[in-house]
Amino acid sequence: MNGRLRVLVWALPPFIFLGAFYFLPLVRILVTALGPDRLVGGGQAVLPDWRSLATVLGFTTWQALVSTAASLVAGLPLAWWLRDHGSRLQSVARLLLTVPFVMPVVVTASAFVALMGPSGLLNRWLMGWFDLSVPPIQLMHTFGIIILAHVFYNTSVVVRIVSGFWSQQDRRLADAAGTLGATAWRTLVTVEAPLVLPAAVSSALLVFLFCFSSFGVVLILGGLRFSTLEVAIYRQAVSYFNLPAAAVLALVQLAVTFTAMSLYTRLQRLHAVPQKVEATEQFADDEPRTRGHWIRDGLGTVAALILVSPLAALTVQSFSVGTSEWNLVNYAGLLQGRADSAFLASPVEAVGNSVRNALATMVISLVLGIGMAYTLFLMPGRAGRWLDPVFLLPLGTSAVTLGLGYIISMGPLRTSPLLVPAAHALIASPLVLRVILPALRRLQPGLRQASGVLGATPRQTWWRVELPLILPACAVASVFAFAVSMGEFGASLLIARPEHPTMPLMIFGLLGRPGLANLGQAQAMSVVLMAVTGASMFALDRLPVAIREF
Amino acid sequence: MAYLEVTNLWKSFGDTESVLQGLSFAQERGEILCLLGASGCGKTTVLQILAGLMQADSGCVRLGGRDQDGVPVHARRIGYVFQDHVLFPHLSVRRNVEYGLRMLKWPSHQRGRRVHEMLELVDLAGYEERPVRGLSGGESQRVALARSLAPAPDLLLLDEPLSSVDQRLRGDLVTQLRSVLETQAITAVHVTHDLEEAYFMGDRVAFVHGGRVNRIDAPSALVANPATVACARYLGMGNIFALDTPEGQRLREWATSAAGTGGDRGGTNATHLLIRPRTVLRSGHGDIRQGLPCRGTVTSLRPKVNEVQVELRLTQPDLEGATIRLDLARTGIRRELQMVLEASARDQGARPWILGSGGVAWLTE
C-alpha cells in the first residue's frame, strides 16, 4: 500500500464522521439562521431583536469577565505556591485542585446546592448554631453563586497552566536576582511575574472561553433570572421551539468562541518556549524549610480545601435527609425508582443508559481519534498543519450548539440511541487525538524500519509493534472518553430521548423538582457520578506511568 | 558477477545538492565492506536504499544477481543493525530476537533453538526473558546483532552499530563483532565514520566522498596510499600542497629530485603532494649535496600524548611562508631551530633531516 492510500484509509472514518455529525449540523444551523426557510420553522418564528440579543450577549460577557478575574485572583497565589515540588501538602493540594476541573457540571451544581442551598450544609449549621428560622445564606439564583461556581471550576485551570509553566522556569533566574540585591518580593515582581505573564494571559483567555459558553451552571444555579447565550439557545430551542432564533444565537456563540479559540492557540504558539526542565529539579529541593514555608503550606492547603468544600458538602448531604444525618435513604431511593416519579425511567436505568453511552462513546471516539492521529502523523507538511485545528474544532464548539445542530439536521436519526454517543464522541475525540498523537510521534521511526527489514509487512508491523506501544495511550484516551461521556450535560439535554435519560439529565430533573427527597436523590446520584469521574481520573493518574516507561 | 552490485546510485532530498551522485561498488559473497566517510556523506542513505527503506532517484542494486527494485522491505531478507539499535521496547530479549523468525513462520521449538544459538553467539545466553529496557548499551547492541542475524539474512547492514556504545567497550565489541560475522560467513556492509573501526572491521574499505565511492581498497593499502586528496585528508593527513602553484612546482621538484619517493608517478597526473606528518625523521650529518634542500625554521611545538607536533615554517626561496606540520616522536627539537628537510631516505647518514621512506606521496584531486 503506498503512502497516500494509507493516509486515506486512516482519514476516511474521521472525515465522514466529522462531516455528518459536525459540519452538516453547523451548516444547517447557518441555513436555519440566515436562509429563507427560517420563517417556516414553527410557522411564527420570532427572531431575537437587537436589544434582547445585546442584553444576552452583554450579560454573557460580563459574567465571563467577572468569573475570569475572580478565578485569577484565587488561582494565581495558589499557582505561585505550587510552582515548586517541595512538600507533601503541596502534592495533596495539587491533587485536590485537579478534582473540580474534571467534575461534571451537574455534580458541581448539586454540590453548590448542597453547600449553600436553602437546606444546604452551611445554612443548616448556621440555623442550628444561631437558632434561626430562615436560612441566612440566600445565594441560590443570584449572580454571586454563578461566579462562585465558575471560580470553583476555573481556579484549577489557572493553577494548572500557570504553575506548570512557572515550575519550568529556571530557578537560577530568581537566584541571580537575589544575588543582585533583590528581595523575594522584588524578584517576584520584576523577574518571575513578567516571565509567567504569557501563561497567565492564556489561562485567562481559556477561562473566559469556558465561562462565556457556560451552560449548566447558569441554567441550574442561576435559575430563570439569568441567561447566557447558551442558556438562551436552549430556551429558544426547547421551551419555545423557536429553532431559527436559537440558530441565530448559536451563530453568535460560534463566532465568539472561534475568535477566542484562535486567539488562544495563537498565543500558545507564540509563547511555547521550550525551557530547560533539568535545571528546575536540581534547584527545587535544596531550599531549607522555614516558618514561612509552613505558613504558606498551611494557607495554601486551607484554600484548596475551601475550593473542594462543595464536593465534601455534597457527600455529607447525600447521606442525610432533612436533619437526620448518616443514613442511606437517598441511595435506597435511587434503587427503588419511585413509582410517583415524573420521569419516564428509573434512576437505575439512567445509570445503565449513561454507562452504555459511555462505552459506545469510548469505542467510537477511539476509532475516530486513532484515525485522526494517524492522518496527522502520516500527512506530510502543510496539509497536516491545516488539518490539526480542524480536528480540534468540536472542542471549541459549545455542546448546546451541537445539540441544536442535531435537532435541526438529524431527521430520522433523531430517535436513534446512537445519537447521544455520537455527540459525546465528537466532543471526546479531540481529547483522544491529543493523547494518542504524541504517543505516535514518540515512537522511534526506526522501530517501523527494524520490523520491516525483519520481514514484517506494514500491517504486521502495525499489529505487533505500533499498536502494543500506543496501547497505554489508548487506555488513557478511553478513560478520558468514558469520563467525558458520563458527565456530558449540554448536548444530551437537547438530544437525549426523555425515555432514555442519562445520569446528568436525571440529576438535573431531580434538582428542578420540589421536595427534600428529590434533592436528596439528586445529591446521591451526583455522588455516584462524582465517584465514577474521580475514579477515572485516579486511574489516569496511574496510567501515564506505564506510558513513560516506554 | 559480484554478489552485491550497487551501480550508479543517485539520491537527493528536496532541492539540496544530491547526497548520492552516482555511487557504485561491488562486493563478493562473505566479504565485509566498510563504508567510511564523514557524517552526512550519504553512507546511511546507501544502507537505507539497500534495505528498501528508501528509494533511490536512479541506479540499480543487485543482490545475488537479482534486481532489488520493487522488492518491498519485508521481502528482501536483509539484516539491519541500526545506529541506536531500536530494540522493540515492549518485547523481551527473546521476543526481540525471534521477531524475524515469527515473520518467517518458524515453529516454536525451532525458534527457541535459534534464539538460544544466536544469544550464545553474542555472549548473552541466559538473557532470554529480560526486558530490553534494562540492557546496557553494549548488551543492546549485541541483542540487535543477534536479532538481525537470526533469520540468516542474505546481507547484513550495520549502521554505525558501535556509535552509541561507551568508548571503553568499543574495542571489545568491535573484536566480537568481527568474529561473529566471520563465523557466520556473512556478507556485510558496515557503515562507520571511525577510521580505526573501518580498518579493523573491513575486508575492504570504501571511502565515500562527494556522493561517490572515492577510493576502495584493502584497509592497509588505503592508508599506505590514500591516492586522493579527500581520502588523505579524511585519514587525518595534513601537509597537502597543490602542485599547480609556483610553490607547488618547487615542492614537486624537491620531492622528485630524490629518487625512491615515487618521483615518476609524481610527474603524471598527480595534482597534490602529501608530506606525511607522521614519519620517521632522522637527523644526519654533513652537507646537503643530493636533491634539493628544503629549509625551514621551527616556529612552534605542540606536545601531544605520544609525540610533539612541530610546525616548520619554510624559509627556502620560492617556498617562503609555507608551513609543514610534522608529528615527531623525538625530543631535542626546539623553537627557532633551523631544519633542512630531505625528501629521500637514500644515502642515509649524509643528510640532516630525512623523511622516512614514503614520507611523501602523490595525490589526485
Coordinates of C-alpha atoms in Angstrom, one line a residue, chain A:
Chain A
M1 CA 0.0 0.0 0.0
N2 CA 1.5 3.3 -0.9
G3 CA 1.7 6.3 1.4
R4 CA -1.2 8.3 0.1
L5 CA -3.6 5.3 0.2
R6 CA -2.6 4.7 3.8
V7 CA -3.4 8.2 4.8
L8 CA -6.8 7.9 3.1
V9 CA -7.6 4.7 4.9
W10 CA -7.0 6.4 8.2
A11 CA -8.5 9.7 7.3
L12 CA -11.8 8.4 5.9
P13 CA -13.7 7.4 9.1
P14 CA -12.9 10.7 10.9
F15 CA -13.7 12.8 7.8
I16 CA -17.1 11.0 7.2
F17 CA -17.9 11.3 10.9
L18 CA -17.0 15.0 11.2
G19 CA -18.8 15.7 8.0
A20 CA -22.0 14.1 9.1
F21 CA -22.0 14.9 12.8
Y22 CA -20.2 18.2 12.9
F23 CA -20.1 20.2 9.7
L24 CA -23.6 19.2 8.5
P25 CA -25.3 20.3 11.7
L26 CA -23.3 23.6 11.7
V27 CA -24.3 24.2 8.1
R28 CA -27.9 23.5 8.9
I29 CA -27.7 26.0 11.8
L30 CA -26.3 28.5 9.4
V31 CA -29.0 27.9 6.9
T32 CA -31.7 28.0 9.5
A33 CA -30.5 31.2 10.9
L34 CA -29.9 33.1 7.6
G35 CA -31.7 31.1 5.0
P36 CA -35.1 31.7 3.5
D37 CA -36.8 28.9 5.4
R38 CA -36.2 30.5 8.8
L39 CA -39.8 31.6 9.0
V40 CA -41.1 28.2 8.2
G41 CA -39.8 26.6 11.4
G42 CA -42.8 26.6 13.7
G43 CA -44.6 28.9 11.4
Q44 CA -44.4 32.0 13.5
A45 CA -40.7 32.2 14.5
V46 CA -39.7 35.4 16.2
L47 CA -36.1 36.3 15.6
P48 CA -34.4 37.9 18.6
D49 CA -34.3 41.7 18.2
W50 CA -31.1 43.5 18.6
R51 CA -31.9 44.8 22.1
S52 CA -32.5 41.4 23.6
L53 CA -29.6 39.9 21.8
A54 CA -27.4 42.7 23.2
T55 CA -28.8 42.1 26.6
V56 CA -27.9 38.4 26.5
L57 CA -24.5 39.0 24.9
G58 CA -23.8 41.7 27.4
F59 CA -24.6 39.5 30.4
T60 CA -22.7 36.6 29.0
T61 CA -19.6 38.7 28.5
W62 CA -19.9 40.4 31.8
Q63 CA -20.3 37.3 33.9
A64 CA -17.4 35.7 32.0
L65 CA -15.2 38.7 32.7
V66 CA -16.0 38.8 36.4
S67 CA -15.6 35.0 36.7
T68 CA -12.2 35.2 34.9
A69 CA -11.0 38.0 37.2
A70 CA -12.1 36.1 40.3
S71 CA -10.5 32.9 39.1
L72 CA -7.2 34.7 38.5
V73 CA -7.4 36.3 42.0
A74 CA -8.0 32.8 43.5
G75 CA -5.7 30.9 41.2
L76 CA -2.5 33.0 40.8
P77 CA -1.4 32.9 44.5
L78 CA -2.1 29.1 44.5
A79 CA -0.1 28.8 41.3
W80 CA 2.8 30.7 42.9
W81 CA 2.7 28.4 45.9
L82 CA 2.6 25.2 43.8
R83 CA 5.3 26.2 41.4
D84 CA 7.9 24.1 43.2
H85 CA 7.6 20.5 44.2
G86 CA 8.6 20.6 47.8
S87 CA 6.3 19.3 50.4
R88 CA 3.7 16.6 50.7
L89 CA 1.0 19.2 51.4
Q90 CA 1.7 20.7 48.0
S91 CA 1.2 17.4 46.3
V92 CA -2.1 16.8 48.2
A93 CA -3.2 20.3 47.2
R94 CA -2.3 19.7 43.6
L95 CA -4.4 16.6 43.6
L96 CA -7.3 18.4 45.3
L97 CA -7.1 21.1 42.8
T98 CA -7.5 18.8 39.8
V99 CA -10.8 17.5 41.2
P100 CA -13.1 20.4 40.4
F101 CA -11.9 20.7 36.8
V102 CA -12.9 17.1 36.0
M103 CA -16.3 17.2 37.7
P104 CA -19.4 17.1 35.5
V105 CA -21.3 20.3 35.6
V106 CA -24.4 18.8 37.3
V107 CA -22.2 17.5 40.1
T108 CA -20.9 21.0 40.6
A109 CA -24.3 22.4 40.6
S110 CA -25.6 19.9 43.1
A111 CA -22.5 20.4 45.2
F112 CA -23.2 24.1 45.4
V113 CA -26.8 23.4 46.3
A114 CA -25.6 21.0 48.9
L115 CA -23.2 23.6 50.4
M116 CA -25.1 26.9 50.0
G117 CA -28.7 26.0 49.1
P118 CA -31.6 26.9 51.4
S119 CA -31.3 23.4 53.1
G120 CA -27.6 23.2 52.4
L121 CA -24.9 22.3 54.9
L122 CA -23.9 25.9 55.7
N123 CA -27.5 27.1 56.3
R124 CA -28.2 24.0 58.4
W125 CA -25.2 24.7 60.6
L126 CA -25.9 28.4 60.9
M127 CA -29.6 27.9 61.7
G128 CA -28.6 25.3 64.3
W129 CA -26.0 27.4 65.9
F130 CA -27.8 30.7 66.0
D131 CA -31.3 29.3 66.3
L132 CA -32.6 30.9 63.1
S133 CA -35.8 30.1 61.4
V134 CA -34.8 31.4 58.0
P135 CA -31.8 30.3 56.1
P136 CA -29.2 33.1 56.4
I137 CA -27.4 32.4 53.2
Q138 CA -29.7 33.2 50.2
L139 CA -27.4 32.7 47.3
M140 CA -29.5 30.4 45.1
H141 CA -30.4 32.1 41.8
T142 CA -28.1 35.0 42.3
F143 CA -25.2 36.4 40.3
G144 CA -22.9 35.5 43.1
I145 CA -23.4 31.8 43.1
I146 CA -22.8 31.7 39.3
I147 CA -19.5 33.4 39.8
L148 CA -18.6 31.2 42.8
A149 CA -19.3 28.1 40.7
H150 CA -17.2 29.4 37.9
V151 CA -14.4 30.2 40.3
F152 CA -14.7 26.6 41.7
Y153 CA -14.2 25.3 38.2
N154 CA -11.6 27.5 36.7
T155 CA -9.2 28.2 39.6
S156 CA -7.8 24.8 38.8
V157 CA -7.4 25.8 35.2
V158 CA -5.4 28.8 36.2
V159 CA -3.3 26.9 38.8
R160 CA -2.6 24.0 36.4
I161 CA -1.5 26.2 33.5
V162 CA 0.4 28.9 35.4
S163 CA 2.1 26.7 38.0
G164 CA 3.1 24.2 35.3
F165 CA 4.7 27.0 33.3
W166 CA 6.2 28.5 36.4
S167 CA 7.8 25.3 37.6
Q168 CA 9.7 25.1 34.3
Q169 CA 11.2 28.5 34.8
D170 CA 14.9 28.3 35.5
R171 CA 15.1 29.0 39.2
R172 CA 18.6 30.4 38.8
L173 CA 17.0 33.5 37.3
A174 CA 15.4 34.2 40.7
D175 CA 18.7 33.3 42.4
A176 CA 20.5 35.7 40.1
A177 CA 18.1 38.5 41.0
G178 CA 18.7 37.7 44.6
T179 CA 22.5 37.9 44.3
L180 CA 21.9 41.3 42.6
G181 CA 20.2 42.5 45.8
A182 CA 16.5 42.0 45.0
T183 CA 14.3 40.9 47.9
A184 CA 12.0 38.0 47.4
W185 CA 9.1 40.3 46.7
R186 CA 11.1 42.4 44.2
T187 CA 12.2 39.2 42.5
L188 CA 8.6 38.1 42.2
V189 CA 7.5 41.4 40.7
T190 CA 10.5 42.1 38.4
V191 CA 11.6 38.7 37.3
E192 CA 9.2 35.9 38.0
A193 CA 5.9 37.5 37.3
P194 CA 6.8 39.0 33.9
L195 CA 8.1 35.6 32.8
V196 CA 4.8 33.8 33.7
L197 CA 2.6 36.5 32.3
P198 CA 2.1 34.7 29.0
A199 CA 0.8 31.7 30.8
A200 CA -1.4 33.8 33.0
V201 CA -2.9 35.5 29.9
S202 CA -3.5 32.3 28.1
S203 CA -5.1 30.7 31.2
A204 CA -7.3 33.8 31.5
L205 CA -8.4 33.5 27.9
L206 CA -9.2 29.9 28.3
V207 CA -11.2 30.6 31.5
F208 CA -13.1 33.4 29.7
L209 CA -13.9 30.9 26.9
F210 CA -15.2 28.3 29.4
C211 CA -17.3 30.9 31.3
F212 CA -18.6 32.5 28.1
S213 CA -20.0 29.2 27.0
S214 CA -21.1 28.2 30.5
F215 CA -24.4 26.4 30.4
G216 CA -25.2 24.0 33.2
V217 CA -24.0 26.3 36.0
V218 CA -26.1 29.2 34.8
L219 CA -29.2 27.1 34.0
I220 CA -29.2 25.2 37.3
L221 CA -27.8 27.7 39.8
G222 CA -28.9 30.9 38.1
G223 CA -32.5 30.0 37.7
L224 CA -34.8 31.9 35.3
R225 CA -33.4 35.3 36.1
F226 CA -30.1 34.8 34.3
S227 CA -29.4 33.7 30.8
T228 CA -26.1 33.3 28.9
L229 CA -26.1 32.8 25.2
E230 CA -26.0 29.0 25.8
V231 CA -29.0 29.1 28.1
A232 CA -30.8 31.3 25.6
I233 CA -30.2 28.9 22.8
Y234 CA -31.5 26.1 24.9
R235 CA -34.7 28.0 26.0
Q236 CA -35.4 29.1 22.4
A237 CA -34.9 25.6 21.1
V238 CA -36.6 23.6 23.8
S239 CA -39.0 25.8 25.7
Y240 CA -40.3 27.9 22.8
F241 CA -39.2 25.6 20.0
N242 CA -38.1 28.6 18.1
L243 CA -35.3 27.0 16.1
P244 CA -34.4 29.9 13.9
A245 CA -34.0 32.2 16.9
A246 CA -31.9 29.5 18.6
A247 CA -29.8 29.2 15.4
V248 CA -29.1 33.0 15.3
L249 CA -27.9 32.9 18.9
A250 CA -25.8 29.8 18.1
L251 CA -24.2 31.7 15.3
V252 CA -23.2 34.5 17.6
Q253 CA -21.9 31.9 20.1
L254 CA -19.8 30.2 17.4
A255 CA -18.3 33.5 16.2
V256 CA -17.2 34.5 19.7
T257 CA -15.8 31.1 20.7
F258 CA -13.9 30.6 17.5
T259 CA -12.4 34.0 17.8
A260 CA -11.3 33.3 21.4
M261 CA -10.1 29.9 20.4
S262 CA -7.9 31.1 17.6
L263 CA -6.6 33.9 19.8
Y264 CA -5.7 31.3 22.4
T265 CA -3.9 28.9 20.1
R266 CA -2.0 31.8 18.5
L267 CA -1.0 33.0 22.0
Q268 CA 0.1 29.5 22.9
R269 CA 2.2 29.1 19.8
L270 CA 3.7 32.4 20.5
H271 CA 4.8 31.6 24.0
A272 CA 5.5 27.9 23.7
V273 CA 9.2 28.4 24.5
P274 CA 10.8 25.2 25.4
Q275 CA 12.6 25.6 28.7
K276 CA 15.1 23.6 30.4
V277 CA 13.5 21.2 32.8
E278 CA 16.6 19.6 34.3
A279 CA 17.6 22.8 36.0
T280 CA 14.3 23.0 37.9
E281 CA 14.5 19.7 39.5
Q282 CA 18.0 20.3 40.6
F283 CA 17.1 23.5 42.4
A284 CA 13.7 22.6 43.7
D285 CA 14.5 20.7 46.9
D286 CA 17.6 22.3 48.3
E287 CA 15.9 25.2 49.9
P288 CA 15.8 24.9 53.7
R289 CA 12.3 24.9 55.1
T290 CA 11.5 28.0 57.1
R291 CA 8.5 29.1 59.1
G292 CA 7.4 31.0 56.1
H293 CA 7.1 27.7 54.2
W294 CA 4.9 26.2 56.8
I295 CA 2.6 29.2 56.8
R296 CA 2.5 29.2 53.1
D297 CA 1.7 25.5 53.0
G298 CA -1.0 25.9 55.7
L299 CA -2.7 28.8 53.9
G300 CA -2.5 27.0 50.5
T301 CA -3.9 23.8 51.9
V302 CA -6.8 25.7 53.5
A303 CA -7.5 27.4 50.3
A304 CA -7.5 24.1 48.4
L305 CA -9.8 22.6 51.0
I306 CA -12.2 25.6 50.7
L307 CA -12.2 25.1 47.0
V308 CA -13.3 21.5 47.2
S309 CA -15.7 22.0 50.1
P310 CA -18.8 21.9 47.9
L311 CA -17.9 18.4 47.0
A312 CA -17.4 17.4 50.6
A313 CA -20.8 19.1 51.4
L314 CA -22.4 17.1 48.6
T315 CA -21.1 13.9 50.0
V316 CA -22.3 14.7 53.5
Q317 CA -25.7 15.8 52.3
S318 CA -26.2 12.8 50.2
F319 CA -26.2 10.7 53.4
S320 CA -28.8 12.8 55.2
V321 CA -32.5 13.5 54.7
G322 CA -33.8 16.7 56.3
T323 CA -32.0 16.9 59.6
S324 CA -31.2 13.3 60.3
E325 CA -27.7 12.5 59.2
W326 CA -25.8 9.4 58.1
N327 CA -28.4 7.2 56.5
L328 CA -28.8 5.6 53.1
V329 CA -32.3 6.7 52.5
N330 CA -31.4 8.7 49.4
Y331 CA -29.4 5.9 47.9
A332 CA -32.1 3.4 48.6
G333 CA -34.5 5.8 46.9
L334 CA -32.3 5.6 43.8
L335 CA -32.6 1.9 43.7
Q336 CA -36.3 1.8 44.2
G337 CA -37.1 4.1 41.3
R338 CA -40.1 5.8 42.8
A339 CA -43.4 5.0 41.3
D340 CA -44.8 8.5 41.5
S341 CA -41.8 9.8 39.7
A342 CA -42.5 12.1 36.8
F343 CA -39.6 10.5 34.9
L344 CA -40.1 8.0 32.2
A345 CA -37.1 6.0 33.5
S346 CA -35.8 4.9 36.9
P347 CA -32.5 6.1 38.3
V348 CA -31.0 2.7 37.8
E349 CA -32.0 2.8 34.2
A350 CA -30.3 6.2 33.9
V351 CA -27.1 4.7 35.3
G352 CA -27.4 2.0 32.7
N353 CA -28.0 4.5 29.9
S354 CA -25.0 6.5 31.0
V355 CA -22.7 3.5 31.1
R356 CA -23.9 2.3 27.8
N357 CA -23.5 5.7 26.2
A358 CA -20.0 6.0 27.8
L359 CA -18.9 2.6 26.4
A360 CA -20.2 3.4 23.0
T361 CA -18.5 6.8 23.1
M362 CA -15.3 5.1 24.1
V363 CA -15.3 2.8 21.1
I364 CA -16.4 5.5 18.6
S365 CA -14.0 8.2 19.8
L366 CA -11.1 5.7 20.0
V367 CA -11.7 4.7 16.3
L368 CA -12.0 8.4 15.4
G369 CA -9.1 9.6 17.5
I370 CA -6.7 6.9 16.2
G371 CA -7.8 7.7 12.7
M372 CA -7.2 11.4 13.2
A373 CA -3.9 10.7 14.9
Y374 CA -2.6 8.6 12.0
T375 CA -3.9 11.1 9.5
L376 CA -2.0 13.9 11.1
F377 CA 1.0 11.6 11.6
L378 CA 1.2 10.4 8.1
M379 CA 0.1 13.6 6.4
P380 CA 3.2 15.5 5.3
G381 CA 3.8 19.1 5.8
R382 CA 1.3 21.8 5.3
A383 CA -1.8 19.7 4.9
G384 CA -1.2 18.2 8.3
R385 CA -0.8 21.7 9.8
W386 CA -4.2 22.7 8.3
L387 CA -6.0 19.6 9.5
D388 CA -4.8 19.8 13.1
P389 CA -7.1 22.7 14.1
V390 CA -9.9 21.3 12.0
F391 CA -9.9 18.2 14.2
L392 CA -9.9 20.3 17.3
L393 CA -12.9 22.4 16.2
P394 CA -15.5 20.3 18.1
L395 CA -13.7 21.0 21.3
G396 CA -14.3 24.7 20.8
T397 CA -17.9 24.3 19.8
S398 CA -20.4 24.6 22.6
A399 CA -22.3 21.4 23.5
V400 CA -25.7 23.2 23.3
T401 CA -24.9 24.4 19.8
L402 CA -24.0 20.9 18.8
G403 CA -27.2 19.6 20.3
L404 CA -29.2 22.2 18.5
G405 CA -27.5 21.3 15.2
Y406 CA -28.5 17.7 15.8
I407 CA -32.1 18.6 16.4
I408 CA -32.2 20.6 13.2
S409 CA -30.2 18.2 10.9
M410 CA -30.6 14.6 12.0
G411 CA -34.1 13.9 10.7
P412 CA -35.0 10.3 11.2
L413 CA -31.8 9.7 13.1
R414 CA -33.2 12.0 15.9
T415 CA -34.5 9.0 17.7
S416 CA -31.5 6.7 17.3
P417 CA -30.0 5.5 20.5
L418 CA -26.6 6.1 18.9
L419 CA -27.1 9.9 18.5
V420 CA -26.0 10.7 22.1
P421 CA -22.8 8.6 21.9
A422 CA -22.1 10.2 18.5
A423 CA -22.3 13.7 20.1
H424 CA -20.2 12.6 23.0
A425 CA -17.6 11.0 20.8
L426 CA -17.4 14.2 18.8
I427 CA -16.6 16.1 22.0
A428 CA -14.2 13.4 23.2
S429 CA -12.3 12.7 20.0
P430 CA -10.1 15.8 20.1
L431 CA -9.0 14.8 23.5
V432 CA -8.3 11.2 22.3
L433 CA -6.4 12.7 19.4
R434 CA -4.3 14.8 21.8
V435 CA -3.4 11.8 23.9
I436 CA -2.6 9.4 21.0
L437 CA -0.8 11.7 18.6
P438 CA 2.1 12.4 21.0
A439 CA 2.4 8.7 21.7
L440 CA 2.6 8.0 18.0
R441 CA 5.2 10.7 17.5
R442 CA 7.2 9.4 20.4
L443 CA 7.6 6.0 18.6
Q444 CA 11.1 5.7 17.2
P445 CA 10.8 5.7 13.4
G446 CA 13.5 3.1 13.4
L447 CA 11.1 0.6 15.1
R448 CA 8.9 0.5 12.0
Q449 CA 12.0 0.1 9.8
A450 CA 13.5 -2.6 12.0
S451 CA 10.3 -4.5 11.9
G452 CA 10.2 -4.1 8.1
V453 CA 13.7 -5.4 7.5
L454 CA 12.9 -8.3 9.8
G455 CA 10.3 -9.4 7.3
A456 CA 7.1 -7.9 8.7
T457 CA 4.6 -6.3 6.3
P458 CA 3.3 -2.9 7.2
R459 CA 0.1 -4.5 8.6
Q460 CA 2.1 -6.9 10.8
T461 CA 4.3 -4.1 11.9
W462 CA 1.2 -2.1 13.0
W463 CA -0.2 -5.1 14.9
R464 CA 2.9 -6.3 16.5
V465 CA 4.9 -3.1 17.2
E466 CA 2.9 0.1 16.8
L467 CA -0.3 -1.0 18.5
P468 CA 1.3 -2.5 21.5
L469 CA 3.3 0.6 22.0
I470 CA 0.4 3.1 21.7
L471 CA -1.9 0.8 23.8
P472 CA -1.2 2.7 27.1
A473 CA -2.1 5.9 25.4
C474 CA -5.3 4.3 24.0
A475 CA -6.1 3.2 27.5
V476 CA -5.7 6.8 28.8
A477 CA -7.8 8.1 25.9
S478 CA -10.6 5.6 26.6
V479 CA -10.8 6.7 30.2
F480 CA -11.0 10.3 29.1
A481 CA -13.7 9.5 26.6
F482 CA -15.6 7.5 29.2
A483 CA -15.5 10.3 31.8
V484 CA -16.4 12.9 29.2
S485 CA -19.5 10.9 28.2
M486 CA -20.5 10.2 31.8
G487 CA -20.6 13.8 32.7
E488 CA -21.7 15.4 29.4
F489 CA -24.8 17.6 30.0
G490 CA -25.5 20.3 27.4
A491 CA -25.7 18.2 24.2
S492 CA -27.5 15.3 26.0
L493 CA -30.1 17.7 27.4
L494 CA -31.1 18.7 23.8
I495 CA -30.9 15.3 22.1
A496 CA -31.4 12.5 24.6
R497 CA -34.9 10.9 24.4
P498 CA -37.0 11.5 27.5
E499 CA -37.3 7.7 28.0
H500 CA -33.5 7.3 27.9
P501 CA -32.2 9.9 30.3
T502 CA -28.6 9.9 31.3
M503 CA -27.4 10.4 34.9
P504 CA -26.7 14.1 34.5
L505 CA -30.1 14.6 33.0
M506 CA -31.8 12.8 35.8
I507 CA -29.8 14.8 38.3
F508 CA -30.9 18.0 36.5
G509 CA -34.5 16.8 36.6
L510 CA -34.4 15.9 40.3
L511 CA -32.8 19.2 41.2
G512 CA -35.6 21.0 39.5
R513 CA -38.3 19.3 41.5
P514 CA -39.5 20.4 44.9
G515 CA -39.1 18.3 48.0
L516 CA -36.2 17.1 50.1
A517 CA -36.5 13.6 48.8
N518 CA -35.9 14.6 45.2
L519 CA -33.0 16.8 46.3
G520 CA -31.5 14.0 48.4
Q521 CA -31.7 11.6 45.4
A522 CA -30.2 14.2 43.1
Q523 CA -27.3 14.5 45.6
A524 CA -26.9 10.8 46.0
M525 CA -26.7 10.3 42.2
S526 CA -24.3 13.2 42.0
V527 CA -22.1 11.4 44.5
V528 CA -22.2 8.3 42.3
L529 CA -21.3 10.3 39.3
M530 CA -18.5 12.1 41.2
A531 CA -17.1 8.8 42.3
V532 CA -17.1 7.4 38.8
T533 CA -15.4 10.5 37.4
G534 CA -13.0 10.7 40.3
A535 CA -12.1 7.0 39.9
S536 CA -11.5 7.5 36.2
M537 CA -9.2 10.4 36.9
F538 CA -7.4 8.5 39.6
A539 CA -6.8 5.7 37.1
L540 CA -5.5 8.2 34.6
D541 CA -3.0 9.4 37.3
R542 CA -1.6 5.9 37.4
L543 CA -1.6 5.1 33.7
P544 CA 0.8 7.7 32.4
V545 CA 3.5 6.0 34.5
A546 CA 3.0 2.9 32.3
I547 CA 3.5 5.2 29.2
R548 CA 6.6 6.9 30.5
E549 CA 8.3 3.5 30.9
F550 CA 8.3 3.0 27.1

